[in-house]
Amino acid sequence: MEKLTLTQQLLAANTVLLLIILIGVYRGILVKLFKLSKLFTRRLIGVIIYNIARLFPRNPHLVVFGAESGNGFRGNPKYLFLQIQKDPRLRCVWILKNPKTVKQVRDLGYEAYLCHSWQGIRCQLRAKYFIHSHSIHDDFNRYFLGGAVSVNTWHGVGLKKVWGANKNTFTYKAIHDPNPIMRFLKSFVVTTQNASESYMISTSPKVSSYYPETFLVPKENILELGQARNDVFFQQTAEDETVPEWIREHKIITYMPTHRNFGKLDKDINRVMNLDQINAFCEKTGYKFVIKRHMFSAGEVSRSLKHVIDISRESIDPQLLLKYTDILVTDYSSCYTDYLLLDRPVIFYSYDLDEYLTKSNEMYHNYWDVTPGPKTEDFPSFLQALEDTVKQRGEYRQERKRVLDLFYSTENQQPVTEKQVDYIIRNIFKMEPVTRNEEAPAVQKNAG
């Protein structure tokens, strides 16, 4: 190879220098294009897998369960699972994304697999029915559910607009894209966010009215059957013993806030509450102030506080915690609508309401109309509301009943698991429920 001339060397050096400058100037654009190409490729492959999964024969005796974004064995699906798995005709499998929880479920004697293990993938491709609490994307690998039937029990009855009703989501932007070609192309991705046939469990006519837009399911597939996880409010079981004794035996104030834009807007708890003053209040009144924060929340609670205890990292079932809570403190979390079933005081500590509505979530309802309790926007007014609530427990009783009836129809203000299981087996599985006097053939547990 001939040696480069000085002119050619200078030209090469200038070219390299120009490329470096261009990459520096347009680095942000190039990175964005790279990310978009990766996202497009991933979604394209997902759509292909989803449609291939439609071709797999589905086993009507295999039912897959999931909850808590693949991280927990609890919530509404847990109580349906515990009943449905008793039917010897059905093979019930719990799918998870957390190895520790897989072990926990197996230790209880139930069948469980990791979502992306060989057995987990096989079950997701072969099961005809899926029962879960979040989206199929969160609880499973959604692309394996082409051709399946899903029952989404949801995980609360709340204020916040989500999914197809939330202007910040991909789903909303896709179905409202002004460009018809882009709207058509994105519809293939949106389709993968539901199984081939999807049902949503609701709690009242009002809640049902906005579920079709939110979850992109037909109106006739909205089932007003309540929340199975709330049955713990009405009965005493062995599960109550899993709640620490100090919670069961003390007067409890529970602070259970929601997240702000998945943690991006969450503030350190010590900035929004004076925990020393709360500790002094509890010392005076005989309460324990229990903090159960969202996984995205920030800040540390000092362990030197005798009456303020942070249990956010403990695996206490939230519904059982609510059951033993005397006063609930929250903001925009759906936990309070469940808590209304207990007819106990709620304090709303909405210190960032305007920011929340503009930067995190819009709401289905007017916040002021559906929050039956004192609404406080700073810590002094919150502490005052706490003192008033301890003295005047019945002040908002009529308001609580009005809002409860809005979110929960009368027939769903009581245990509902049995009627849910009966409905699902009869109308979705298309089977007659097994009575105690009947013998049904058991399904092979190792069947595909």
Tab-separated table of N, CA and C in Angstrom, residues 14 19 109 114 145 170 208 227 262 376 401 428:
chain	number	residue	atom	x	y	z
A	14	ASN	N	-8.865	15.868	8.966
A	14	ASN	CA	-9.986	16.825	8.983
A	14	ASN	C	-11.333	16.092	8.970
A	19	LEU	N	-16.137	14.484	11.877
A	19	LEU	CA	-17.054	13.466	12.393
A	19	LEU	C	-17.197	13.583	13.906
A	109	GLY	N	-46.918	-25.023	49.187
A	109	GLY	CA	-47.451	-26.224	48.550
A	109	GLY	C	-48.102	-25.994	47.205
A	114	LEU	N	-40.944	-18.869	37.647
A	114	LEU	CA	-40.500	-17.557	37.183
A	114	LEU	C	-41.065	-17.293	35.797
A	145	LEU	N	-49.521	-14.045	25.630
A	145	LEU	CA	-50.952	-14.186	25.928
A	145	LEU	C	-51.859	-14.034	24.712
A	170	PHE	N	-48.414	5.666	26.686
A	170	PHE	CA	-48.288	5.299	25.278
A	170	PHE	C	-49.655	4.926	24.712
A	208	SER	N	-67.725	1.293	36.740
A	208	SER	CA	-67.852	0.595	35.453
A	208	SER	C	-67.964	1.566	34.280
A	227	GLN	N	-64.196	-6.542	45.187
A	227	GLN	CA	-62.765	-6.803	45.372
A	227	GLN	C	-62.608	-7.937	46.389
A	262	PHE	N	-44.272	7.826	39.509
A	262	PHE	CA	-43.338	6.717	39.706
A	262	PHE	C	-42.068	7.139	40.442
A	376	THR	N	-56.046	18.420	54.212
A	376	THR	CA	-55.034	19.333	54.741
A	376	THR	C	-53.903	19.492	53.733
A	401	LYS	N	-70.302	7.267	53.977
A	401	LYS	CA	-71.302	6.362	53.417
A	401	LYS	C	-71.664	6.766	51.991
A	428	ILE	N	-67.002	-17.822	32.417
A	428	ILE	CA	-65.756	-17.621	31.667
A	428	ILE	C	-65.096	-18.964	31.358
